[in-house]
Each structure stands twice: as C-alpha cells, then as structure tokens.
C-alpha cells in the first residue's frame, strides 16, 4: 500500500553525480514511489555555486548552507555527493544526529573513517549505504555484504578506477599521450576533482580498503593499503608487455593469507596476460573478481565511473534506505568482527618483470642470475637484446616475495655491469 507522506531527501553536492541523481529522482519519480511504497521528495539541494543554472531543480530548493539543511530534522535521507573528508564527515555525522540515514559515494572518507561513521550510524539506529563508492554502477558492496555473507571470501582482484583504466587503454590501443588521455577522462566526468587521486592510485587504494574490510569482515584503512600509481607507466612498458603476450592494468588486489590469519591489500600497475578477462576491460569500465570458498570465482563487470552510472548505484541505495525507513528497520552495519592484521607488502608473493640496462660482455648474464639466486628469487625467462656494447635484459621471475625482489633489485643496482633498472612491474593473473 502506498504511504502518502513523502520521504524527504537532502542532496549535498550537485556536480557530475549529484545532478544525475536529481535528474533521475525527477524523471523516475512514479516508479521510485511504487518500488519504495511512498513518494520520495527532493527537499533541498546544497551547492557551492547557487547562481549556476540547474535544469529541473526548483530554485527554492537550492541552498549554500549544507549544515542547516542536514539539521532540519524532517529529512529522511541525506545523499552526500560533495566528496573529500571535510565538510563531508561533519555533515554526515550531523545528519545521523538529526534523524536522517545517509547514502554516500565518498570512498576517500569511507576508507579513512568508515568505522567511525558506521559506529555513529549504529548508535543512532540509522543506515549508511555506499554502493557508488566502489566500482561505480557495478553492484559489488551489496553482493559482498549480503549475497556472500554466508560464504568465505579469500580474494578480491580487479580494476576499480575508471580514469586510470581509460588512460592505460588509450595509451595501449591508440598510442595517446598520458596528459591527453587524462584530460579526456576529466572532461567525461570520470576523474576526481583532483585527478592526482586517480593517477597516483589513492582512489583505487581507498576502494581496496573498503572492499577488503567488507570482504574479510575486518578493518582495513587507507594507510594499510600498499599503493603505486600509474604515472610512470611508459610506452616502453607497454611494448615489453606486448612482447610477453600481456597488457598493463592498474589493479587492486585484496587477499586473505592461506592460513587465514592475516590479509593484504595493494594497488599497483601490473602486467596481465591478454587472454585474462581483465585484459579486455576497456575505457572507464571496471571489473572485479571475487573468489570464495563455496561460490568459487565470481566476476563483476560494468561502468566504473561517470555521472549517470554512479547515480544508478546511489539511487539503488536510496531505494533500499527508504524501504528500511518505512519498515522501521536498518540494513547490515559494519561487520569487522575478525580483526585480522594487515601484513606488509614485503610478504606479498607474486611474479615480476624486470627490465635492466646492462653491459653487453661475457659473464654479465651469469652475474645477474647469481644475484637472483642469492636472494632466493627463481627466474622463469630471460630475454636479451644487444645494442652498441650495451644490452637490455628482461627477466621474468617465478613467484617470489616482494621483500626478496626488492633485495634482488638493490643488489643488481650495485653491480658495475648493471647500468640501470629501467622498469620493475608485477605480473598477475596467471
Ligand atoms: N564522478 C564519478 O564518476 C564518481 C564515481 C563514483 C563516486 N564518485 C564520488 O562522488 C562524489 C561526487 O563526485 P562528483 O564527480 O560528482 O564531483 P563533482 O566535483 O562534480 O561534484 C561535487 C560538487 O559538490 C560541490 N560542493 C563542494 N563542497 C560543497 C559544500 N560544502 N556544500 C555544497 N556543495 C559542495 C561542488 O561545488 C561540486 O559541484 C565524490 O565523493 C566522488 O569521489 C564520483
Ligand atoms: N574517479 C573515479 C570515479 C569512480 O569512483 C574513477 O575514475 O574510477
Ligand atoms: Na558499486
């Protein structure tokens, strides 16, 4: 039966995502009301620039005072789409304290203080939903929190940043320059307000922290996630990758240790075989593999960024939270009961592609191989190409710990015959 009193929604931020949320709330109003069981009304929109023309949003709803809006007391759901840490955190906290539930897409804030926000939500008996914060439109948070709640997840691996996937794809497929591809990603609404968050891997690291926490029922903060961005990936790296039947993607990898006693979370560029499903993830699309005891391997794929796709996830959360409001229930809260330690990157075991510039003379290969052997790093393949007394040596290793690999590279740099380490890249997905 349809309730006549509408649920009131306050929208904080009306940029790329917020404007799409407002548009869909208006164009889909009747369907949303039917699905929720009550009409949903946009009761106020907090913006920074009130003079901007905002099609479809009545001028009387616009305010620059976000704090007053969340303090009104009659708001059922606050949708936070400002981004960043402050004032978003204070606004969300105030919203809970004044009776509202919250939907947010703010991965930076959730990775930094998800535990604190969940605690306040639980204290106030309110919902905190954030499907849009990880992998845009792709349903991922809800499947992990709800559909897989009876299984044991061991690994989450994937492409979780649309901007960097868009840039790497352009560099690989069209030979486009880094800056040109980044400018295009920003114009399309994929990049963060400060795109450094994307290209330096902070955004993917925030998503990895959120995913690892939910997948392993533990607490993983942004600082726990090892992070390398993609700004140093070069055309030469793509050429090397091609040479071994691979491409390069910025991956987020969260793993539970084989003994179950700890977890790791990392973000870095990696070579993956062209035959791997992640290799064919193009543009701003995201794809995430989840491996669990009972289900085996699941793959989630779809648009990872952009106004409308992200708004789809926000609207899904809005419907869920509104339904909960009507039934007087709340959805699942934080589930960090396992309290697993996060192991340092040095303990992560993977394969490596190392490109060295060496002197082209007898014994160099043996010298290099000895350094690998001394550090317990087993070599899979070696490729050498000579050029004017110098040579380029490409070594691909078997599985080794990051600590052993770092020790190897340090020792290689100390060899007179090694002129330089041109690149080191992990090899995943085999
Ligand atoms: N764009 C995407 O593809 C995407 C995808 C997933 C998640 N997100 C997240 O969604 C959030 C919003 O992203 P966006 O792309 O829409 O950013 P955006 O920069 O386009 O929009 C944010 C808006 O908030 C406004 N704002 C800032 N401070 C404010 C304040 N104090 N009061 C009122 N308004 C304020 C800004 O003027 C801006 O219009 C961020 O947390 C982002 O990380 C974005
Ligand atoms: N800047 C982010 C938005 C989606 O979270 C990305 O490119 O993936
Ligand atoms: Na999502």
CSV table of C-alpha atoms and ligand atoms in Angstrom, one decimal:
chain,number,residue,atom,x,y,z
A,1,UNK,CA,0.0,0.0,0.0
A,2,UNK,CA,1.3,3.5,-0.9
A,3,UNK,CA,2.1,5.7,2.0
A,4,UNK,CA,1.1,9.3,1.3
A,5,UNK,CA,3.6,11.2,3.4
A,6,UNK,CA,6.7,11.6,1.2
A,7,UNK,CA,10.1,10.6,2.3
A,8,UNK,CA,12.3,13.7,2.2
A,9,UNK,CA,15.8,13.6,0.6
A,10,UNK,CA,18.5,16.2,1.0
A,11,UNK,CA,21.1,16.3,-1.7
A,12,UNK,CA,24.6,17.6,-0.7
A,13,UNK,CA,26.6,18.5,-3.8
A,14,UNK,CA,25.1,18.8,-7.3
A,15,UNK,CA,28.1,18.1,-9.6
A,16,UNK,CA,28.7,15.3,-12.0
A,17,UNK,CA,27.0,12.7,-9.9
A,18,UNK,CA,24.6,14.9,-7.8
A,19,UNK,CA,23.0,16.4,-10.9
A,20,UNK,CA,22.3,13.0,-12.3
A,21,UNK,CA,20.8,11.8,-9.0
A,22,UNK,CA,18.4,14.8,-9.0
A,23,UNK,CA,17.5,14.2,-12.7
A,24,UNK,CA,16.7,10.5,-12.2
A,25,UNK,CA,14.7,11.3,-8.9
A,26,UNK,CA,12.5,13.6,-11.0
A,27,UNK,CA,12.2,11.5,-14.2
A,28,UNK,CA,11.7,8.2,-12.4
A,29,UNK,CA,9.6,9.6,-9.5
A,30,UNK,CA,6.5,7.5,-10.1
A,31,UNK,CA,8.5,4.2,-10.4
A,32,UNK,CA,10.6,5.0,-7.4
A,33,UNK,CA,7.5,5.7,-5.3
A,34,UNK,CA,5.9,2.4,-6.5
A,35,UNK,CA,9.0,0.5,-5.6
A,36,UNK,CA,9.5,2.1,-2.2
A,37,UNK,CA,5.8,2.3,-1.3
A,38,UNK,CA,5.9,6.1,-0.7
A,39,UNK,CA,6.8,9.1,-2.8
A,40,UNK,CA,10.3,10.5,-2.5
A,41,UNK,CA,10.7,14.2,-2.5
A,42,UNK,CA,13.8,16.3,-3.1
A,43,UNK,CA,13.6,18.6,-0.1
A,44,UNK,CA,16.8,20.6,-0.5
A,45,UNK,CA,20.0,20.7,-2.6
A,46,UNK,CA,23.2,22.1,-1.0
A,47,UNK,CA,25.5,23.6,-3.6
A,48,UNK,CA,28.6,25.8,-3.6
A,49,UNK,CA,27.6,27.9,-6.6
A,50,UNK,CA,23.9,28.9,-6.2
A,51,UNK,CA,23.9,31.0,-9.4
A,52,UNK,CA,24.6,28.1,-11.7
A,53,UNK,CA,21.6,27.1,-13.9
A,54,UNK,CA,20.4,23.7,-12.7
A,55,UNK,CA,17.8,22.3,-15.1
A,56,UNK,CA,14.9,20.6,-13.4
A,57,UNK,CA,15.7,21.7,-9.9
A,58,UNK,CA,13.3,24.3,-8.4
A,59,UNK,CA,15.4,27.4,-7.3
A,60,UNK,CA,13.7,27.4,-3.9
A,61,UNK,CA,15.4,24.0,-3.1
A,62,UNK,CA,18.9,25.4,-3.6
A,63,UNK,CA,20.9,26.4,-0.6
A,64,UNK,CA,24.5,27.1,0.2
A,65,UNK,CA,24.0,26.2,3.8
A,66,UNK,CA,24.5,22.4,3.9
A,67,UNK,CA,24.7,22.3,7.7
A,68,UNK,CA,21.3,24.0,8.1
A,69,UNK,CA,19.8,21.5,5.6
A,70,UNK,CA,21.0,18.4,7.4
A,71,UNK,CA,19.9,19.9,10.7
A,72,UNK,CA,16.3,20.5,9.6
A,73,UNK,CA,15.0,17.4,11.4
A,74,UNK,CA,12.5,16.4,8.8
A,75,UNK,CA,15.0,14.9,6.4
A,76,UNK,CA,14.7,11.1,6.0
A,77,UNK,CA,17.8,10.6,3.8
A,78,UNK,CA,20.9,12.7,3.2
A,79,UNK,CA,22.7,11.9,0.0
A,80,UNK,CA,26.3,13.1,0.3
A,81,UNK,CA,27.9,13.8,-3.1
A,82,UNK,CA,30.4,16.5,-2.2
A,83,UNK,CA,33.4,14.3,-1.8
A,84,UNK,CA,36.5,14.8,0.3
A,85,UNK,CA,36.9,14.5,4.0
A,86,UNK,CA,35.6,17.8,5.4
A,87,UNK,CA,32.9,19.1,5.5
A,88,UNK,CA,31.5,15.7,4.3
A,89,UNK,CA,32.3,13.9,7.5
A,90,UNK,CA,30.8,16.6,9.8
A,91,UNK,CA,27.7,16.8,7.6
A,92,UNK,CA,27.1,13.0,7.6
A,93,UNK,CA,27.6,12.9,11.4
A,94,UNK,CA,25.2,15.8,11.9
A,95,UNK,CA,22.7,14.1,9.5
A,96,UNK,CA,22.7,11.0,11.7
A,97,UNK,CA,22.3,13.1,14.9
A,98,UNK,CA,19.3,14.8,13.4
A,99,UNK,CA,17.5,11.6,12.4
A,100,UNK,CA,18.5,11.0,8.8
A,101,UNK,CA,20.0,7.9,7.2
A,102,UNK,CA,22.9,8.5,4.7
A,103,UNK,CA,23.8,7.4,1.2
A,104,UNK,CA,27.3,8.4,0.0
A,105,UNK,CA,29.7,7.8,-2.9
A,106,UNK,CA,32.6,9.1,-0.9
A,107,UNK,CA,35.3,6.4,-1.0
A,108,UNK,CA,38.0,8.7,0.3
A,109,UNK,CA,36.0,9.4,3.5
A,110,UNK,CA,34.8,5.8,3.9
A,111,UNK,CA,38.3,4.4,3.6
A,112,UNK,CA,39.6,6.9,6.1
A,113,UNK,CA,36.8,6.7,8.7
A,114,UNK,CA,34.2,4.1,7.7
A,115,UNK,CA,34.4,2.5,11.1
A,116,UNK,CA,33.7,5.8,12.9
A,117,UNK,CA,30.8,6.6,10.6
A,118,UNK,CA,29.3,3.1,10.9
A,119,UNK,CA,29.6,3.5,14.7
A,120,UNK,CA,27.6,6.7,14.7
A,121,UNK,CA,25.0,5.3,12.3
A,122,UNK,CA,24.6,2.3,14.6
A,123,UNK,CA,24.4,4.4,17.7
A,124,UNK,CA,21.6,6.5,16.0
A,125,UNK,CA,20.0,3.4,14.6
A,126,UNK,CA,20.3,4.7,11.0
A,127,UNK,CA,21.6,3.4,7.7
A,128,UNK,CA,24.9,4.1,6.0
A,129,UNK,CA,24.9,2.9,2.4
A,130,UNK,CA,27.7,3.5,-0.2
A,131,UNK,CA,27.4,1.2,-3.3
A,132,UNK,CA,28.5,4.0,-5.5
A,133,UNK,CA,31.8,4.4,-3.6
A,134,UNK,CA,33.4,1.3,-5.2
A,135,UNK,CA,33.2,0.4,-8.9
A,136,UNK,CA,30.5,3.0,-9.8
A,137,UNK,CA,27.4,1.3,-11.1
A,138,UNK,CA,28.5,-2.2,-10.5
A,139,UNK,CA,26.7,-3.9,-7.6
A,140,UNK,CA,29.6,-5.0,-5.5
A,141,UNK,CA,29.3,-3.7,-2.0
A,142,UNK,CA,25.8,-5.2,-1.6
A,143,UNK,CA,26.8,-8.6,-3.0
A,144,UNK,CA,29.7,-8.7,-0.6
A,145,UNK,CA,27.7,-7.5,2.4
A,146,UNK,CA,24.6,-9.5,1.7
A,147,UNK,CA,24.7,-12.2,-1.0
A,148,UNK,CA,28.1,-13.6,0.0
A,149,UNK,CA,27.5,-13.1,3.8
A,150,UNK,CA,27.3,-16.9,4.2
A,151,UNK,CA,30.4,-17.7,2.3
A,152,UNK,CA,34.1,-17.1,3.0
A,153,UNK,CA,35.8,-14.6,0.6
A,154,UNK,CA,39.5,-15.2,0.1
A,155,UNK,CA,40.5,-12.8,-2.7
A,156,UNK,CA,39.2,-9.7,-4.4
A,157,UNK,CA,41.1,-8.6,-7.5
A,158,UNK,CA,40.2,-6.1,-10.2
A,159,UNK,CA,40.2,-2.8,-11.9
A,160,UNK,CA,38.4,-0.3,-9.7
A,161,UNK,CA,39.4,3.0,-11.1
A,162,UNK,CA,37.8,4.1,-14.4
A,163,UNK,CA,40.0,7.1,-15.1
A,164,UNK,CA,43.3,5.1,-15.0
A,165,UNK,CA,41.8,2.3,-17.0
A,166,UNK,CA,40.6,4.8,-19.6
A,167,UNK,CA,44.1,6.3,-19.7
A,168,UNK,CA,46.0,3.0,-19.9
A,169,UNK,CA,43.6,1.7,-22.5
A,170,UNK,CA,44.1,4.8,-24.7
A,171,UNK,CA,47.9,4.6,-24.3
A,172,UNK,CA,47.9,1.0,-25.2
A,173,UNK,CA,45.3,1.0,-28.1
A,174,UNK,CA,45.9,4.4,-29.7
A,175,UNK,CA,49.4,5.4,-28.5
A,176,UNK,CA,47.8,8.5,-27.0
A,177,UNK,CA,49.9,10.5,-24.6
A,178,UNK,CA,49.2,10.4,-20.8
A,179,UNK,CA,48.1,14.0,-20.4
A,180,UNK,CA,45.8,14.0,-23.5
A,181,UNK,CA,44.1,10.8,-22.2
A,182,UNK,CA,43.8,12.2,-18.6
A,183,UNK,CA,42.2,15.5,-20.0
A,184,UNK,CA,39.6,13.4,-21.9
A,185,UNK,CA,38.8,11.3,-18.8
A,186,UNK,CA,38.3,14.5,-16.7
A,187,UNK,CA,36.0,16.1,-19.4
A,188,UNK,CA,33.9,12.9,-19.4
A,189,UNK,CA,33.3,13.2,-15.6
A,190,UNK,CA,35.4,10.1,-14.7
A,191,UNK,CA,38.2,11.8,-12.8
A,192,UNK,CA,38.2,13.0,-9.2
A,193,UNK,CA,38.1,16.8,-8.5
A,194,UNK,CA,41.9,16.4,-8.1
A,195,UNK,CA,42.9,13.7,-10.6
A,196,UNK,CA,46.0,13.0,-8.6
A,197,UNK,CA,43.8,10.8,-6.5
A,198,UNK,CA,43.1,8.7,-9.6
A,199,UNK,CA,46.5,8.5,-11.3
A,200,UNK,CA,48.6,8.1,-8.1
A,201,UNK,CA,46.3,5.2,-7.0
A,202,UNK,CA,44.8,6.9,-3.9
A,203,UNK,CA,41.2,6.4,-5.2
A,204,UNK,CA,41.8,2.7,-6.0
A,205,UNK,CA,43.6,2.3,-2.7
A,206,UNK,CA,40.5,3.7,-0.9
A,207,UNK,CA,38.3,1.3,-2.8
A,208,UNK,CA,40.7,-1.6,-1.9
A,209,UNK,CA,40.5,-0.7,1.8
A,210,UNK,CA,36.6,-0.6,1.7
A,211,UNK,CA,36.5,-3.9,-0.3
A,212,UNK,CA,39.0,-5.7,1.9
A,213,UNK,CA,37.2,-4.6,5.1
A,214,UNK,CA,33.8,-5.8,3.8
A,215,UNK,CA,35.1,-9.0,2.1
A,216,UNK,CA,37.2,-10.2,5.1
A,217,UNK,CA,35.0,-8.7,7.9
A,218,UNK,CA,37.9,-6.8,9.3
A,219,UNK,CA,39.1,-3.2,9.4
A,220,UNK,CA,41.4,-2.1,6.7
A,221,UNK,CA,42.3,1.6,6.5
A,222,UNK,CA,43.7,3.6,3.6
A,223,UNK,CA,47.1,3.6,5.2
A,224,UNK,CA,47.1,-0.2,5.3
A,225,UNK,CA,46.9,-0.4,1.5
A,226,UNK,CA,50.2,-0.6,-0.4
A,227,UNK,CA,49.9,1.9,-3.3
A,228,UNK,CA,51.7,2.7,-6.5
A,229,UNK,CA,50.1,4.9,-9.2
A,230,UNK,CA,50.3,4.6,-13.0
A,231,UNK,CA,52.1,7.9,-13.8
A,232,UNK,CA,55.4,6.1,-14.5
A,233,UNK,CA,54.0,3.5,-16.9
A,234,UNK,CA,55.6,4.2,-20.3
A,235,UNK,CA,55.1,3.2,-23.9
A,236,UNK,CA,58.2,1.0,-23.5
A,237,UNK,CA,56.4,-0.8,-20.7
A,238,UNK,CA,53.5,-1.5,-23.0
A,239,UNK,CA,55.9,-2.7,-25.7
A,240,UNK,CA,57.5,-5.1,-23.1
A,241,UNK,CA,54.1,-6.3,-22.0
A,242,UNK,CA,53.1,-7.0,-25.6
A,243,UNK,CA,56.4,-8.9,-26.1
A,244,UNK,CA,55.2,-11.4,-23.5
A,245,UNK,CA,51.6,-11.5,-24.6
A,246,UNK,CA,50.4,-9.1,-21.8
A,247,UNK,CA,48.9,-5.7,-21.3
A,248,UNK,CA,49.1,-3.3,-18.3
A,249,UNK,CA,46.3,-2.5,-15.9
A,250,UNK,CA,46.1,-0.7,-12.6
A,251,UNK,CA,44.9,-3.5,-10.2
A,252,UNK,CA,43.5,-3.6,-6.7
A,253,UNK,CA,44.3,-6.9,-5.0
A,254,UNK,CA,43.0,-7.9,-1.6
A,255,UNK,CA,43.9,-11.3,-0.3
A,256,UNK,CA,43.4,-13.4,2.8
A,257,UNK,CA,46.6,-15.3,3.8
A,258,UNK,CA,46.5,-19.1,3.1
A,259,UNK,CA,46.5,-19.7,6.9
A,260,UNK,CA,43.5,-17.3,7.3
A,261,UNK,CA,45.4,-15.3,10.0
A,262,UNK,CA,46.0,-12.0,8.1
A,263,UNK,CA,45.2,-10.1,5.0
A,264,UNK,CA,46.9,-7.9,2.4
A,265,UNK,CA,45.7,-5.1,0.2
A,266,UNK,CA,47.6,-3.4,-2.6
A,267,UNK,CA,47.2,-1.2,-5.7
A,268,UNK,CA,49.8,-1.1,-8.4
A,269,UNK,CA,50.2,-1.4,-12.2
A,270,UNK,CA,50.7,-4.9,-13.3
A,271,UNK,CA,51.1,-6.9,-16.5
A,272,UNK,CA,48.3,-9.4,-17.1
A,273,UNK,CA,48.0,-11.9,-20.0
A,274,UNK,CA,45.9,-10.8,-23.0
A,275,UNK,CA,43.9,-13.9,-22.5
A,276,UNK,CA,42.8,-12.9,-19.0
A,277,UNK,CA,39.3,-11.4,-18.8
A,278,UNK,CA,40.7,-8.2,-17.1
A,279,UNK,CA,42.8,-7.5,-20.2
A,280,UNK,CA,39.7,-6.8,-22.3
A,281,UNK,CA,38.2,-4.3,-19.8
A,282,UNK,CA,38.2,-1.1,-21.9
A,283,UNK,CA,37.7,2.6,-21.3
A,284,UNK,CA,36.2,3.6,-17.9
A,285,UNK,CA,34.8,0.2,-17.3
A,286,UNK,CA,35.7,-1.7,-14.1
A,287,UNK,CA,35.8,-5.5,-13.4
A,288,UNK,CA,36.3,-7.3,-10.1
A,289,UNK,CA,36.9,-10.9,-9.4
A,290,UNK,CA,35.8,-12.3,-6.1
A,291,UNK,CA,37.0,-15.7,-5.0
A,292,UNK,CA,35.3,-17.5,-2.2
A,293,UNK,CA,35.2,-21.0,-0.6
A,294,UNK,CA,31.8,-22.1,-1.7
A,295,UNK,CA,30.9,-19.9,-4.7
A,296,UNK,CA,34.3,-20.2,-6.4
A,297,UNK,CA,35.1,-17.4,-8.8
A,298,UNK,CA,32.6,-14.6,-9.5
A,299,UNK,CA,33.2,-11.7,-11.8
A,300,UNK,CA,31.5,-8.3,-11.6
A,301,UNK,CA,31.8,-6.0,-14.6
A,302,UNK,CA,30.3,-2.7,-15.7
A,303,UNK,CA,30.7,1.1,-15.9
A,304,UNK,CA,33.0,2.2,-13.0
A,305,UNK,CA,32.7,6.0,-13.3
A,306,UNK,CA,30.6,8.8,-14.8
A,307,UNK,CA,27.6,10.7,-13.7
A,308,UNK,CA,24.7,8.5,-14.7
A,309,UNK,CA,26.2,5.1,-13.9
A,310,UNK,CA,27.3,6.3,-10.5
A,311,UNK,CA,23.8,7.8,-9.9
A,312,UNK,CA,22.3,4.4,-10.7
A,313,UNK,CA,24.2,3.0,-7.6
A,314,UNK,CA,23.2,6.0,-5.5
A,315,UNK,CA,19.5,5.6,-6.5
A,316,UNK,CA,19.6,1.8,-5.7
A,317,UNK,CA,20.9,2.7,-2.2
A,318,UNK,CA,18.3,5.4,-1.8
A,319,UNK,CA,15.5,2.9,-2.6
A,320,UNK,CA,17.0,0.4,-0.1
A,321,UNK,CA,17.3,3.0,2.7
A,322,UNK,CA,13.8,4.4,2.0
A,323,UNK,CA,12.3,0.9,2.2
A,324,UNK,CA,14.2,0.4,5.5
A,325,UNK,CA,12.8,3.7,6.8
A,326,UNK,CA,9.2,2.6,6.0
A,327,UNK,CA,9.6,-0.8,7.7
A,328,UNK,CA,11.4,0.7,10.7
A,329,UNK,CA,14.4,-1.5,10.1
A,330,UNK,CA,18.1,-0.8,9.2
A,331,UNK,CA,20.3,-2.7,6.8
A,332,UNK,CA,23.5,-4.5,7.7
A,333,UNK,CA,26.0,-2.4,9.6
A,334,UNK,CA,29.8,-2.7,9.7
A,335,UNK,CA,31.0,-6.3,10.2
A,336,UNK,CA,34.6,-6.1,11.3
A,337,UNK,CA,34.5,-8.8,13.9
A,338,UNK,CA,37.5,-10.8,12.6
A,339,UNK,CA,40.1,-8.1,13.4
A,340,UNK,CA,42.7,-9.6,11.1
A,341,UNK,CA,46.1,-7.9,10.9
A,342,UNK,CA,47.1,-6.4,7.6
A,343,UNK,CA,50.5,-7.8,6.5
A,344,UNK,CA,53.2,-5.5,5.0
A,345,UNK,CA,53.8,-5.5,1.2
A,346,UNK,CA,57.1,-7.3,1.7
A,347,UNK,CA,55.2,-10.5,2.5
A,348,UNK,CA,53.1,-10.4,-0.7
A,349,UNK,CA,54.2,-13.1,-3.2
A,350,UNK,CA,53.8,-12.6,-6.9
A,351,UNK,CA,55.8,-12.7,-10.2
A,352,UNK,CA,57.9,-9.8,-11.5
A,353,UNK,CA,59.0,-8.4,-14.9
A,354,UNK,CA,62.3,-6.6,-14.6
A,355,UNK,CA,64.0,-4.7,-17.3
A,356,UNK,CA,67.7,-4.0,-16.9
A,357,UNK,CA,70.2,-2.0,-18.9
A,358,UNK,CA,73.5,-3.9,-18.7
A,359,UNK,CA,76.9,-4.0,-20.3
A,360,UNK,CA,77.0,-6.4,-23.2
A,361,UNK,CA,80.0,-8.5,-22.3
A,362,UNK,CA,80.8,-12.1,-21.2
A,363,UNK,CA,79.7,-13.2,-17.7
A,364,UNK,CA,77.1,-10.4,-17.2
A,365,UNK,CA,74.1,-12.8,-17.5
A,366,UNK,CA,75.7,-15.2,-15.1
A,367,UNK,CA,76.4,-12.4,-12.6
A,368,UNK,CA,72.8,-11.2,-12.8
A,369,UNK,CA,71.4,-14.7,-12.4
A,370,UNK,CA,73.6,-15.2,-9.4
A,371,UNK,CA,72.1,-12.2,-7.7
A,372,UNK,CA,68.6,-13.6,-8.2
A,373,UNK,CA,69.7,-17.0,-6.9
A,374,UNK,CA,71.3,-15.4,-3.8
A,375,UNK,CA,68.0,-13.8,-2.9
A,376,UNK,CA,66.0,-16.9,-3.5
A,377,UNK,CA,64.2,-15.5,-6.5
A,378,UNK,CA,63.8,-18.1,-9.2
A,379,UNK,CA,64.0,-16.9,-12.8
A,380,UNK,CA,61.3,-18.1,-15.3
A,381,UNK,CA,62.5,-16.4,-18.5
A,382,UNK,CA,65.4,-14.1,-19.7
A,383,UNK,CA,65.4,-12.2,-22.9
A,384,UNK,CA,68.5,-10.2,-24.0
A,385,UNK,CA,68.7,-7.6,-26.8
A,386,UNK,CA,72.1,-6.1,-27.6
A,387,UNK,CA,72.7,-2.5,-28.8
A,388,UNK,CA,76.2,-0.9,-29.2
A,389,UNK,CA,78.1,-2.7,-26.4
A,390,UNK,CA,75.0,-2.3,-24.1
A,391,UNK,CA,72.2,-4.7,-23.8
A,392,UNK,CA,68.7,-4.7,-22.5
A,393,UNK,CA,68.0,-7.7,-20.3
A,394,UNK,CA,64.4,-8.6,-19.4
A,395,UNK,CA,63.9,-11.1,-16.6
A,396,UNK,CA,60.6,-12.6,-15.6
A,397,UNK,CA,60.6,-14.4,-12.3
A,398,UNK,CA,58.6,-17.2,-10.8
A,399,UNK,CA,56.7,-16.3,-7.6
A,400,UNK,CA,58.7,-14.5,-5.0
A,401,UNK,CA,58.1,-12.3,-2.0
A,402,UNK,CA,58.2,-8.5,-2.6
A,403,UNK,CA,60.9,-8.3,0.1
A,404,UNK,CA,63.1,-10.8,-1.8
A,405,UNK,CA,62.5,-9.0,-5.0
A,406,UNK,CA,63.4,-5.6,-3.5
A,407,UNK,CA,66.6,-7.1,-2.1
A,408,UNK,CA,67.5,-8.5,-5.5
A,409,UNK,CA,66.9,-5.2,-7.3
A,410,UNK,CA,69.0,-3.3,-4.7
A,411,UNK,CA,71.9,-5.8,-5.2
A,412,UNK,CA,71.5,-5.6,-9.0
A,413,UNK,CA,71.8,-1.8,-8.8
A,414,UNK,CA,75.2,-2.3,-7.1
A,415,UNK,CA,76.7,-4.3,-9.9
A,416,UNK,CA,79.1,-2.3,-12.1
A,417,UNK,CA,77.8,-4.1,-15.1
A,418,UNK,CA,74.2,-3.1,-14.5
A,419,UNK,CA,73.8,0.5,-15.8
A,420,UNK,CA,70.3,0.9,-14.6
A,421,UNK,CA,67.0,-0.7,-13.7
A,422,UNK,CA,64.6,0.5,-16.5
A,423,UNK,CA,61.4,-0.8,-15.0
A,424,UNK,CA,60.0,-3.3,-12.5
A,425,UNK,CA,56.5,-4.5,-12.9
A,426,UNK,CA,54.5,-7.2,-11.2
A,427,UNK,CA,52.9,-9.9,-13.3
A,428,UNK,CA,49.4,-11.0,-12.2
A,429,UNK,CA,46.6,-13.2,-13.4
A,430,UNK,CA,48.4,-16.3,-14.3
B,1,LIG,N1,32.3,11.2,-11.0
B,1,LIG,C1,32.4,9.8,-10.8
B,1,LIG,O1,32.5,9.1,-11.8
B,1,LIG,C2,32.2,9.2,-9.4
B,1,LIG,C3,32.0,7.8,-9.3
B,1,LIG,C4,31.9,7.3,-8.1
B,1,LIG,C5,32.0,8.1,-6.9
B,1,LIG,N2,32.2,9.4,-7.1
B,1,LIG,C6,32.2,10.2,-5.9
B,1,LIG,O2,31.1,11.0,-5.8
B,1,LIG,C7,31.3,12.2,-5.1
B,1,LIG,C8,31.0,13.4,-6.0
B,1,LIG,O3,31.8,13.3,-7.2
B,1,LIG,P1,31.5,14.2,-8.5
B,1,LIG,O4,32.2,13.5,-9.6
B,1,LIG,O5,30.0,14.5,-8.6
B,1,LIG,O6,32.3,15.5,-8.1
B,1,LIG,P2,32.0,17.0,-8.5
B,1,LIG,O7,33.2,17.8,-8.2
B,1,LIG,O8,31.5,17.0,-9.9
B,1,LIG,O9,30.8,17.4,-7.6
B,1,LIG,C9,30.9,17.8,-6.2
B,1,LIG,C10,30.1,19.0,-6.0
B,1,LIG,O10,30.0,19.3,-4.7
B,1,LIG,C11,30.0,20.7,-4.5
B,1,LIG,N3,30.4,21.1,-3.2
B,1,LIG,C12,31.7,21.0,-2.6
B,1,LIG,N4,31.7,21.4,-1.4
B,1,LIG,C13,30.4,21.7,-1.1
B,1,LIG,C14,29.7,22.2,0.1
B,1,LIG,N5,30.4,22.4,1.2
B,1,LIG,N6,28.4,22.3,0.0
B,1,LIG,C15,27.7,22.1,-1.1
B,1,LIG,N7,28.3,21.7,-2.3
B,1,LIG,C16,29.6,21.5,-2.2
B,1,LIG,C17,31.0,21.2,-5.6
B,1,LIG,O11,30.8,22.5,-5.9
B,1,LIG,C18,30.6,20.2,-6.8
B,1,LIG,O12,29.7,20.8,-7.6
B,1,LIG,C19,32.8,12.1,-4.7
B,1,LIG,O13,32.9,11.6,-3.4
B,1,LIG,C20,33.4,11.2,-5.7
B,1,LIG,O14,34.5,10.5,-5.3
B,1,LIG,C21,32.3,10.0,-8.3
B,2,LIG,N1,37.5,8.8,-10.3
B,2,LIG,C1,36.8,7.6,-10.1
B,2,LIG,C2,35.3,7.7,-10.1
B,2,LIG,C3,34.6,6.4,-9.7
B,2,LIG,O1,34.8,6.1,-8.4
B,2,LIG,C4,37.3,6.6,-11.2
B,2,LIG,O2,37.8,7.1,-12.2
B,2,LIG,O3,37.1,5.5,-11.1
B,3,LIG,NA1,29.3,-0.1,-7.0
